[in-house]
Amino acid sequence: MTTITSHGAIPATGKLQTQAVQAALDATAAAGGGTVLVPAGVFTIGTLHLRSHVTLHLDNGAVLKGSADITDYPEVAGGFTDAVGQKRNRCLIYAEGTVGSAITGEGTLDGSGGSFAFEENGRPFMVRFIDCHDVQVRGVTLRDSPGWVSHYLGCENVLIHGVTIRSRVNSNNDGIDIDSCRRVRVTDCDIDTGDDAVCIKATRTAPSEDIVVTGCRISSDWGALKLGTESAGDFRNIIFSNIIIRDTNGGGLKLISMDGCRMENVIAENIIMDNVSGPIFIRLGARLRRYFDDQPARPVGVARGITIRNVRVNVWEEGFLLYGKYPRKAGIIVTGIPGHPVEDVVFDNVRAVFPGGGEPADTPVPEQEAEYPEFPVFHPLPSWALFLRHVRGIEFRECDFSTRAPDTRPAVHLEDVDGHRFANVSANNEAVS
């Protein structure tokens, strides 16, 4: 083990210590690998490059604090433009093509995110792994990112365990973004973010597959658990389990194929959502965006083989306008587009309490085939519990839905639904059939 101070890093000066910390990482890699210790104290840094078989360990009380100057974050490989048009090509901690890299300990990575304007192209990520194998991020606290907190792109065999994330200081503060990765486990994390807390993406045509997210506690200003929206590659074999979601706007569980992906074999189970808006949103659409210049165009994708079971939901809503025009409305939404239904969906033992207070709408719900997929764009909903459209094969078993206040809309809206079944399902104590 070597310490960064033995390579000249000095805490609490406010001056950049990037060169000294990088020297410790490089020397350890040259010696065949090992651990680089960050002792207690605040060390200001720009971009660091992790190396193969090297663990960056932050001791209790240690803080690696990102510089407030974007020029201290040189552009790195793998840059792309994300779903909201932001360039993503800088970061605080960076690894590319490594094997056996890790970030561990009880210390903190602080991104100084409040120092960067939202409009600033290239706002840094905090942690980014590209095409890495055998990655571990364990125990550390990730705080105040300028952009996404952590991004794993094209990686295999990833463990993210016991990580604490606190980041609401800038827009698009996604907590954990898993992008075109295989064999990933996210376990026992505590996440409080300004945007999607755990988001599985596919900006490449390679799939995101064999992924488990379990035992986590989540709160977010916009979205807790999500597949998409970036979906140029497929999603398959994904499990969300044993998760508590509290005080979350913008959706508890969102499963979205918009860019041609095949979304298959997805399970969400044993989940509590307390104070969420838009609790469950399953969407197959046709935005068909490409994220890299050489990506081939894809046709409309597939969304099928989805099971949601053992879920408890307390839904709330406020008078909030998305993009200045869409009030946030509660409801479980499952919708494809004409000619491309969502298929083979099961809701088993789902119990949800909705606010109520809605009134019938005179206008049909727009299709929004290529619109950015958020549940409020389907306003106003004609039903208070379930909105099901362009669906083939959907079953509800042992489910109960209720409202806190009277609602004059029906509980269920079915439109272009082929093969639906309700077994022991109630809405405000009346059987649904």
Short mmCIF file of C-alpha atoms in Angstrom, two decimals:
data_model
loop_
_atom_site.label_atom_id
_atom_site.label_comp_id
_atom_site.label_asym_id
_atom_site.label_seq_id
_atom_site.Cartn_x
_atom_site.Cartn_y
_atom_site.Cartn_z
CA MET A 1 0.00 0.00 0.00
CA THR A 2 1.15 3.53 -0.73
CA THR A 3 -0.31 6.86 0.36
CA ILE A 4 -0.85 9.89 -1.85
CA THR A 5 1.03 12.01 0.68
CA SER A 6 4.16 9.94 0.10
CA HIS A 7 4.01 11.16 -3.50
CA GLY A 8 3.66 14.80 -2.47
CA ALA A 9 -0.08 15.35 -2.05
CA ILE A 10 -0.84 18.02 0.56
CA PRO A 11 -4.30 18.43 2.10
CA ALA A 12 -6.28 21.59 2.80
CA THR A 13 -4.31 23.90 0.52
CA GLY A 14 -7.03 24.46 -2.08
CA LYS A 15 -4.34 23.91 -4.73
CA LEU A 16 -4.51 21.10 -7.23
CA GLN A 17 -3.05 17.82 -6.04
CA THR A 18 -3.85 15.96 -9.26
CA GLN A 19 -0.25 15.34 -10.25
CA ALA A 20 0.73 13.83 -6.88
CA VAL A 21 -2.31 11.58 -6.66
CA GLN A 22 -1.84 10.42 -10.25
CA ALA A 23 1.81 9.66 -9.52
CA ALA A 24 0.73 7.36 -6.68
CA LEU A 25 -1.74 5.55 -8.94
CA ASP A 26 0.80 5.14 -11.73
CA ALA A 27 3.58 3.94 -9.46
CA THR A 28 1.30 1.33 -7.90
CA ALA A 29 0.24 0.10 -11.34
CA ALA A 30 3.88 -0.09 -12.46
CA ALA A 31 4.63 -2.25 -9.42
CA GLY A 32 1.96 -4.76 -10.47
CA GLY A 33 -1.00 -3.31 -8.63
CA GLY A 34 -2.13 -2.66 -5.09
CA THR A 35 -3.85 -0.01 -3.00
CA VAL A 36 -3.42 3.75 -3.02
CA LEU A 37 -4.56 5.27 0.26
CA VAL A 38 -6.10 8.72 0.57
CA PRO A 39 -5.74 9.70 4.24
CA ALA A 40 -8.05 12.04 6.16
CA GLY A 41 -8.04 15.56 4.77
CA VAL A 42 -9.36 17.47 1.77
CA PHE A 43 -7.36 17.13 -1.45
CA THR A 44 -8.39 19.18 -4.49
CA ILE A 45 -8.03 17.40 -7.83
CA GLY A 46 -8.87 17.47 -11.51
CA THR A 47 -9.24 14.33 -13.61
CA LEU A 48 -7.57 11.18 -12.27
CA HIS A 49 -6.99 8.05 -14.39
CA LEU A 50 -7.42 4.74 -12.58
CA ARG A 51 -5.22 1.84 -13.61
CA SER A 52 -5.62 -1.92 -13.81
CA HIS A 53 -5.34 -3.86 -10.54
CA VAL A 54 -5.23 -0.63 -8.54
CA THR A 55 -7.62 0.22 -5.71
CA LEU A 56 -8.14 3.86 -4.76
CA HIS A 57 -9.03 3.68 -1.06
CA LEU A 58 -10.43 6.72 0.74
CA ASP A 59 -9.90 6.52 4.48
CA ASN A 60 -12.50 7.77 6.94
CA GLY A 61 -12.40 11.58 6.76
CA ALA A 62 -10.69 11.64 3.38
CA VAL A 63 -12.16 13.90 0.68
CA LEU A 64 -11.09 14.10 -2.94
CA LYS A 65 -12.69 17.37 -3.99
CA GLY A 66 -13.16 18.21 -7.64
CA SER A 67 -11.81 21.47 -8.96
CA ALA A 68 -14.33 24.20 -9.79
CA ASP A 69 -12.48 24.94 -13.06
CA ILE A 70 -13.62 22.91 -16.06
CA THR A 71 -10.18 23.24 -17.67
CA ASP A 72 -8.88 20.88 -14.99
CA TYR A 73 -10.97 18.14 -16.63
CA PRO A 74 -9.47 17.33 -20.04
CA GLU A 75 -11.74 15.60 -22.53
CA VAL A 76 -11.53 11.83 -22.44
CA ALA A 77 -12.43 9.01 -24.83
CA GLY A 78 -16.00 7.83 -25.20
CA GLY A 79 -17.69 11.20 -25.32
CA PHE A 80 -21.26 11.34 -26.58
CA THR A 81 -24.33 13.53 -26.60
CA ASP A 82 -26.99 12.33 -24.16
CA ALA A 83 -30.78 12.26 -24.43
CA VAL A 84 -31.16 15.89 -23.37
CA GLY A 85 -28.52 17.18 -25.79
CA GLN A 86 -25.61 17.58 -23.34
CA LYS A 87 -22.06 16.68 -24.38
CA ARG A 88 -20.53 14.12 -22.00
CA ASN A 89 -16.73 13.88 -22.30
CA ARG A 90 -15.14 14.95 -18.99
CA CYS A 91 -15.00 13.40 -15.53
CA LEU A 92 -13.31 13.46 -12.13
CA ILE A 93 -12.32 9.78 -11.78
CA TYR A 94 -11.82 7.97 -15.08
CA ALA A 95 -10.92 4.44 -16.11
CA GLU A 96 -10.79 3.01 -19.61
CA GLY A 97 -10.06 -0.59 -20.53
CA THR A 98 -8.86 -1.52 -17.06
CA VAL A 99 -9.09 -4.86 -15.28
CA GLY A 100 -9.57 -5.04 -11.53
CA SER A 101 -9.88 -1.33 -10.78
CA ALA A 102 -11.68 -0.31 -7.60
CA ILE A 103 -12.74 2.67 -5.50
CA THR A 104 -13.30 1.77 -1.85
CA GLY A 105 -13.36 3.12 1.68
CA GLU A 106 -15.35 5.35 4.02
CA GLY A 107 -14.26 8.66 2.52
CA THR A 108 -15.92 11.02 0.04
CA LEU A 109 -15.64 12.09 -3.57
CA ASP A 110 -16.99 15.64 -3.79
CA GLY A 111 -17.66 16.92 -7.31
CA SER A 112 -18.15 20.62 -6.47
CA GLY A 113 -21.18 20.41 -8.71
CA GLY A 114 -22.66 23.73 -7.70
CA SER A 115 -19.74 25.50 -9.41
CA PHE A 116 -20.85 24.43 -12.89
CA ALA A 117 -23.72 25.93 -14.89
CA PHE A 118 -26.27 23.51 -16.31
CA GLU A 119 -25.80 24.99 -19.79
CA GLU A 120 -22.04 24.37 -19.73
CA ASN A 121 -21.25 21.69 -22.30
CA GLY A 122 -19.03 18.97 -20.93
CA ARG A 123 -20.03 19.36 -17.29
CA PRO A 124 -17.96 16.59 -15.71
CA PHE A 125 -19.17 13.24 -14.53
CA MET A 126 -17.77 12.27 -11.16
CA VAL A 127 -16.93 8.60 -11.77
CA ARG A 128 -16.70 7.00 -15.20
CA PHE A 129 -15.60 3.51 -16.24
CA ILE A 130 -15.43 2.67 -19.96
CA ASP A 131 -14.88 -0.87 -21.30
CA CYS A 132 -13.56 -2.09 -17.95
CA HIS A 133 -13.71 -5.57 -16.43
CA ASP A 134 -13.97 -6.61 -12.79
CA VAL A 135 -14.90 -3.20 -11.42
CA GLN A 136 -15.72 -2.52 -7.76
CA VAL A 137 -17.00 0.65 -6.11
CA ARG A 138 -17.63 -0.03 -2.41
CA GLY A 139 -18.43 1.98 0.67
CA VAL A 140 -17.59 5.47 -0.50
CA THR A 141 -19.81 8.57 -0.51
CA LEU A 142 -20.30 10.36 -3.83
CA ARG A 143 -21.46 13.94 -3.34
CA ASP A 144 -22.47 16.98 -5.40
CA SER A 145 -21.74 16.00 -8.97
CA PRO A 146 -21.72 18.56 -11.79
CA GLY A 147 -23.51 16.04 -14.04
CA TRP A 148 -24.16 12.33 -13.74
CA VAL A 149 -22.66 10.98 -10.52
CA SER A 150 -21.37 7.69 -11.94
CA HIS A 151 -21.41 6.15 -15.41
CA TYR A 152 -20.40 2.61 -16.35
CA LEU A 153 -20.17 2.18 -20.13
CA GLY A 154 -19.44 -1.12 -21.85
CA CYS A 155 -18.23 -2.76 -18.64
CA GLU A 156 -18.44 -6.39 -17.45
CA ASN A 157 -18.47 -7.87 -13.94
CA VAL A 158 -19.29 -4.76 -11.93
CA LEU A 159 -20.06 -4.58 -8.20
CA ILE A 160 -21.40 -1.36 -6.68
CA HIS A 161 -21.95 -2.02 -2.98
CA GLY A 162 -22.74 0.07 0.06
CA VAL A 163 -22.29 3.35 -1.78
CA THR A 164 -23.92 6.55 -0.49
CA ILE A 165 -24.90 9.16 -3.08
CA ARG A 166 -26.01 12.69 -2.19
CA SER A 167 -26.29 14.88 -5.26
CA ARG A 168 -28.99 17.48 -5.94
CA VAL A 169 -26.83 20.49 -6.79
CA ASN A 170 -27.22 20.47 -10.59
CA SER A 171 -29.58 19.19 -13.26
CA ASN A 172 -29.27 15.64 -14.61
CA ASN A 173 -27.66 14.43 -11.39
CA ASP A 174 -28.26 10.75 -12.20
CA GLY A 175 -26.92 8.56 -9.41
CA ILE A 176 -25.83 5.30 -11.06
CA ASP A 177 -25.96 4.95 -14.86
CA ILE A 178 -25.30 1.44 -16.17
CA ASP A 179 -24.83 1.72 -19.93
CA SER A 180 -24.42 -1.22 -22.33
CA CYS A 181 -22.95 -3.32 -19.50
CA ARG A 182 -23.08 -7.02 -18.62
CA ARG A 183 -23.14 -8.81 -15.26
CA VAL A 184 -23.69 -5.92 -12.86
CA ARG A 185 -24.78 -5.96 -9.21
CA VAL A 186 -25.87 -2.85 -7.32
CA THR A 187 -26.41 -3.77 -3.67
CA ASP A 188 -27.22 -2.00 -0.40
CA CYS A 189 -26.77 1.54 -1.70
CA ASP A 190 -28.32 4.70 -0.23
CA ILE A 191 -29.13 7.15 -3.02
CA ASP A 192 -30.56 10.68 -2.92
CA THR A 193 -30.31 12.41 -6.29
CA GLY A 194 -31.69 15.22 -8.40
CA ASP A 195 -32.40 12.90 -11.33
CA ASP A 196 -32.68 9.17 -12.06
CA ALA A 197 -31.28 7.34 -9.05
CA VAL A 198 -30.48 4.06 -10.82
CA CYS A 199 -30.75 4.17 -14.59
CA ILE A 200 -29.91 1.34 -16.97
CA LYS A 201 -29.15 2.70 -20.44
CA ALA A 202 -27.82 1.50 -23.78
CA THR A 203 -26.22 4.34 -25.69
CA ARG A 204 -24.28 1.72 -27.68
CA THR A 205 -25.88 -1.03 -29.72
CA ALA A 206 -24.47 -3.55 -27.22
CA PRO A 207 -27.07 -4.68 -24.67
CA SER A 208 -27.37 -4.00 -20.97
CA GLU A 209 -28.01 -7.46 -19.57
CA ASP A 210 -27.77 -9.70 -16.50
CA ILE A 211 -28.16 -6.85 -14.03
CA VAL A 212 -29.42 -6.98 -10.43
CA VAL A 213 -30.27 -3.95 -8.29
CA THR A 214 -31.21 -4.97 -4.74
CA GLY A 215 -31.40 -3.83 -1.14
CA CYS A 216 -31.22 -0.10 -1.94
CA ARG A 217 -32.84 2.98 -0.39
CA ILE A 218 -33.75 5.68 -2.87
CA SER A 219 -35.05 9.22 -3.04
CA SER A 220 -34.96 11.35 -6.18
CA ASP A 221 -36.24 14.61 -7.54
CA TRP A 222 -37.05 12.90 -10.83
CA GLY A 223 -37.14 9.12 -11.12
CA ALA A 224 -35.99 6.24 -8.93
CA LEU A 225 -35.54 3.07 -11.04
CA LYS A 226 -35.35 3.34 -14.82
CA LEU A 227 -34.59 1.49 -18.04
CA GLY A 228 -33.93 4.03 -20.81
CA THR A 229 -34.50 6.52 -22.19
CA GLU A 230 -31.24 5.95 -24.07
CA SER A 231 -32.03 2.58 -25.63
CA ALA A 232 -30.02 1.98 -28.80
CA GLY A 233 -29.03 -1.44 -27.43
CA ASP A 234 -31.22 -4.09 -25.82
CA PHE A 235 -32.27 -4.56 -22.18
CA ARG A 236 -32.64 -8.10 -20.94
CA ASN A 237 -32.44 -10.22 -17.79
CA ILE A 238 -32.80 -7.40 -15.29
CA ILE A 239 -34.03 -7.60 -11.68
CA PHE A 240 -34.97 -4.79 -9.28
CA SER A 241 -35.69 -6.22 -5.82
CA ASN A 242 -36.05 -5.39 -2.12
CA ILE A 243 -35.98 -1.63 -2.60
CA ILE A 244 -37.49 1.25 -0.61
CA ILE A 245 -38.32 4.42 -2.55
CA ARG A 246 -39.35 7.54 -0.65
CA ASP A 247 -40.29 11.11 -1.55
CA THR A 248 -39.66 10.78 -5.27
CA ASN A 249 -41.01 12.86 -8.13
CA GLY A 250 -41.12 11.79 -11.73
CA GLY A 251 -41.80 8.09 -11.32
CA GLY A 252 -40.89 5.18 -9.09
CA LEU A 253 -40.33 2.56 -11.80
CA LYS A 254 -39.94 3.48 -15.48
CA LEU A 255 -39.30 0.83 -18.16
CA ILE A 256 -38.79 2.50 -21.53
CA SER A 257 -37.79 1.40 -25.04
CA MET A 258 -37.65 4.44 -27.35
CA ASP A 259 -34.66 3.91 -29.65
CA GLY A 260 -35.31 0.45 -31.07
CA CYS A 261 -34.24 -1.75 -28.16
CA ARG A 262 -35.71 -5.13 -27.26
CA MET A 263 -36.64 -4.94 -23.58
CA GLU A 264 -37.22 -8.49 -22.31
CA ASN A 265 -37.18 -10.51 -19.10
CA VAL A 266 -37.51 -7.73 -16.54
CA ILE A 267 -38.60 -8.35 -12.94
CA ALA A 268 -39.39 -5.71 -10.30
CA GLU A 269 -40.32 -7.23 -6.95
CA ASN A 270 -40.58 -6.55 -3.23
CA ILE A 271 -40.63 -2.78 -3.59
CA ILE A 272 -42.12 -0.10 -1.33
CA MET A 273 -42.85 3.32 -2.85
CA ASP A 274 -43.85 5.92 -0.26
CA ASN A 275 -44.73 9.39 -1.57
CA VAL A 276 -44.02 8.97 -5.26
CA SER A 277 -45.62 10.50 -8.33
CA GLY A 278 -46.32 8.48 -11.46
CA PRO A 279 -45.55 5.17 -9.77
CA ILE A 280 -45.13 2.72 -12.69
CA PHE A 281 -44.59 3.66 -16.33
CA ILE A 282 -43.98 1.11 -19.11
CA ARG A 283 -43.44 2.67 -22.52
CA LEU A 284 -42.62 1.40 -26.01
CA GLY A 285 -42.11 4.35 -28.35
CA ALA A 286 -40.46 5.44 -31.59
CA ARG A 287 -38.01 8.27 -30.98
CA LEU A 288 -35.25 6.12 -32.58
CA ARG A 289 -32.35 8.35 -31.63
CA ARG A 290 -28.70 7.47 -32.33
CA TYR A 291 -26.00 8.41 -29.82
CA PHE A 292 -22.87 7.91 -31.92
CA ASP A 293 -22.38 8.92 -35.54
CA ASP A 294 -21.66 5.38 -36.73
CA GLN A 295 -24.70 3.76 -35.14
CA PRO A 296 -27.12 2.07 -37.55
CA ALA A 297 -30.76 3.09 -37.53
CA ARG A 298 -33.09 0.66 -35.76
CA PRO A 299 -36.79 0.00 -36.23
CA VAL A 300 -39.28 0.24 -33.37
CA GLY A 301 -38.25 -2.13 -30.61
CA VAL A 302 -40.01 -4.62 -28.34
CA ALA A 303 -41.17 -4.48 -24.72
CA ARG A 304 -42.26 -7.82 -23.34
CA GLY A 305 -41.80 -10.36 -20.57
CA ILE A 306 -42.21 -7.90 -17.68
CA THR A 307 -43.23 -8.99 -14.17
CA ILE A 308 -44.03 -6.56 -11.34
CA ARG A 309 -44.90 -8.23 -8.04
CA ASN A 310 -45.15 -7.59 -4.32
CA VAL A 311 -45.23 -3.80 -4.61
CA ARG A 312 -46.77 -1.26 -2.20
CA VAL A 313 -47.33 2.28 -3.41
CA ASN A 314 -48.45 5.53 -1.83
CA VAL A 315 -48.90 8.03 -4.68
CA TRP A 316 -48.90 11.80 -4.38
CA GLU A 317 -48.98 14.68 -6.84
CA GLU A 318 -48.60 18.45 -6.85
CA GLY A 319 -49.47 21.33 -9.13
CA PHE A 320 -46.15 21.05 -10.99
CA LEU A 321 -45.69 21.77 -14.69
CA LEU A 322 -43.25 19.68 -16.73
CA TYR A 323 -41.73 21.75 -19.54
CA GLY A 324 -44.21 24.46 -18.55
CA LYS A 325 -47.25 22.63 -19.83
CA TYR A 326 -47.86 19.13 -18.43
CA PRO A 327 -49.25 18.84 -14.88
CA ARG A 328 -47.88 15.86 -13.03
CA LYS A 329 -50.61 13.25 -12.76
CA ALA A 330 -50.74 9.96 -10.92
CA GLY A 331 -51.47 6.61 -12.51
CA ILE A 332 -49.97 3.33 -13.67
CA ILE A 333 -49.34 3.60 -17.43
CA VAL A 334 -48.57 0.76 -19.84
CA THR A 335 -48.55 1.92 -23.45
CA GLY A 336 -47.05 1.00 -26.78
CA ILE A 337 -47.80 2.66 -30.11
CA PRO A 338 -50.13 1.61 -32.94
CA GLY A 339 -48.89 -1.64 -34.44
CA HIS A 340 -46.29 -2.13 -31.72
CA PRO A 341 -47.89 -3.28 -28.46
CA VAL A 342 -46.27 -3.91 -25.11
CA GLU A 343 -46.52 -7.68 -24.60
CA ASP A 344 -46.68 -10.27 -21.85
CA VAL A 345 -46.91 -8.16 -18.68
CA VAL A 346 -47.87 -9.43 -15.20
CA PHE A 347 -48.79 -7.36 -12.13
CA ASP A 348 -48.99 -9.64 -9.10
CA ASN A 349 -49.85 -8.45 -5.57
CA VAL A 350 -49.57 -4.74 -6.32
CA ARG A 351 -51.39 -2.40 -3.92
CA ALA A 352 -51.50 1.32 -4.63
CA VAL A 353 -53.23 4.30 -3.06
CA PHE A 354 -53.80 7.27 -5.38
CA PRO A 355 -54.72 10.88 -4.55
CA GLY A 356 -58.04 10.98 -6.40
CA GLY A 357 -59.75 14.26 -7.15
CA GLY A 358 -59.71 13.84 -10.93
CA GLU A 359 -62.50 14.59 -13.38
CA PRO A 360 -63.31 13.09 -16.81
CA ALA A 361 -61.45 14.67 -19.73
CA ASP A 362 -63.04 15.49 -23.07
CA THR A 363 -59.87 15.11 -25.15
CA PRO A 364 -58.16 11.84 -26.12
CA VAL A 365 -54.73 11.08 -24.76
CA PRO A 366 -52.14 11.91 -27.45
CA GLU A 367 -49.94 9.11 -28.76
CA GLN A 368 -46.66 11.05 -28.39
CA GLU A 369 -44.79 8.36 -30.33
CA ALA A 370 -41.49 10.28 -30.49
CA GLU A 371 -41.95 12.63 -27.53
CA TYR A 372 -39.44 12.42 -24.69
CA PRO A 373 -41.06 9.65 -22.62
CA GLU A 374 -42.32 10.98 -19.31
CA PHE A 375 -45.69 10.04 -17.87
CA PRO A 376 -47.01 13.64 -17.60
CA VAL A 377 -47.05 14.00 -21.41
CA PHE A 378 -50.05 11.63 -21.37
CA HIS A 379 -52.16 14.23 -19.61
CA PRO A 380 -55.03 14.25 -18.99
CA LEU A 381 -55.52 10.58 -18.17
CA PRO A 382 -59.07 9.23 -18.50
CA SER A 383 -58.62 6.84 -15.52
CA TRP A 384 -57.21 7.15 -12.03
CA ALA A 385 -55.48 3.77 -11.53
CA LEU A 386 -54.60 2.03 -14.82
CA PHE A 387 -54.11 3.43 -18.31
CA LEU A 388 -53.48 0.52 -20.71
CA ARG A 389 -53.10 1.18 -24.44
CA HIS A 390 -51.58 -0.85 -27.29
CA VAL A 391 -50.97 -3.88 -25.10
CA ARG A 392 -51.13 -7.59 -25.95
CA GLY A 393 -51.31 -9.98 -23.03
CA ILE A 394 -51.51 -8.32 -19.61
CA GLU A 395 -52.58 -9.86 -16.32
CA PHE A 396 -53.35 -8.39 -12.92
CA ARG A 397 -53.48 -10.79 -9.97
CA GLU A 398 -54.29 -10.07 -6.33
CA CYS A 399 -54.11 -6.29 -6.79
CA ASP A 400 -55.87 -3.51 -4.91
CA PHE A 401 -56.20 0.12 -5.97
CA SER A 402 -57.85 2.93 -4.03
CA THR A 403 -58.09 6.72 -3.80
CA ARG A 404 -57.79 9.03 -0.83
CA ALA A 405 -60.34 11.46 -2.29
CA PRO A 406 -63.30 10.80 -4.59
CA ASP A 407 -62.45 10.57 -8.29
CA THR A 408 -65.15 10.68 -10.96
CA ARG A 409 -63.02 8.93 -13.58
CA PRO A 410 -63.14 5.14 -13.96
CA ALA A 411 -60.33 3.16 -12.36
CA VAL A 412 -59.27 1.46 -15.60
CA HIS A 413 -58.94 2.60 -19.21
CA LEU A 414 -58.40 -0.06 -21.90
CA GLU A 415 -57.58 0.95 -25.47
CA ASP A 416 -56.34 -1.45 -28.13
CA VAL A 417 -55.71 -4.12 -25.50
CA ASP A 418 -55.78 -7.73 -26.64
CA GLY A 419 -55.83 -10.44 -23.99
CA HIS A 420 -56.23 -8.89 -20.57
CA ARG A 421 -57.14 -10.65 -17.33
CA PHE A 422 -58.04 -9.40 -13.86
CA ALA A 423 -57.97 -12.03 -11.10
CA ASN A 424 -59.06 -10.91 -7.66
CA VAL A 425 -58.47 -7.22 -8.40
CA SER A 426 -60.34 -4.42 -6.65
CA ALA A 427 -60.61 -0.65 -7.12
CA ASN A 428 -62.12 1.29 -4.20
CA ASN A 429 -63.51 -2.00 -2.87
CA GLU A 430 -65.23 -2.92 -6.12
CA ALA A 431 -64.15 -5.89 -8.21
CA VAL A 432 -62.42 -5.16 -11.52
CA SER A 433 -63.19 -7.55 -14.34
#
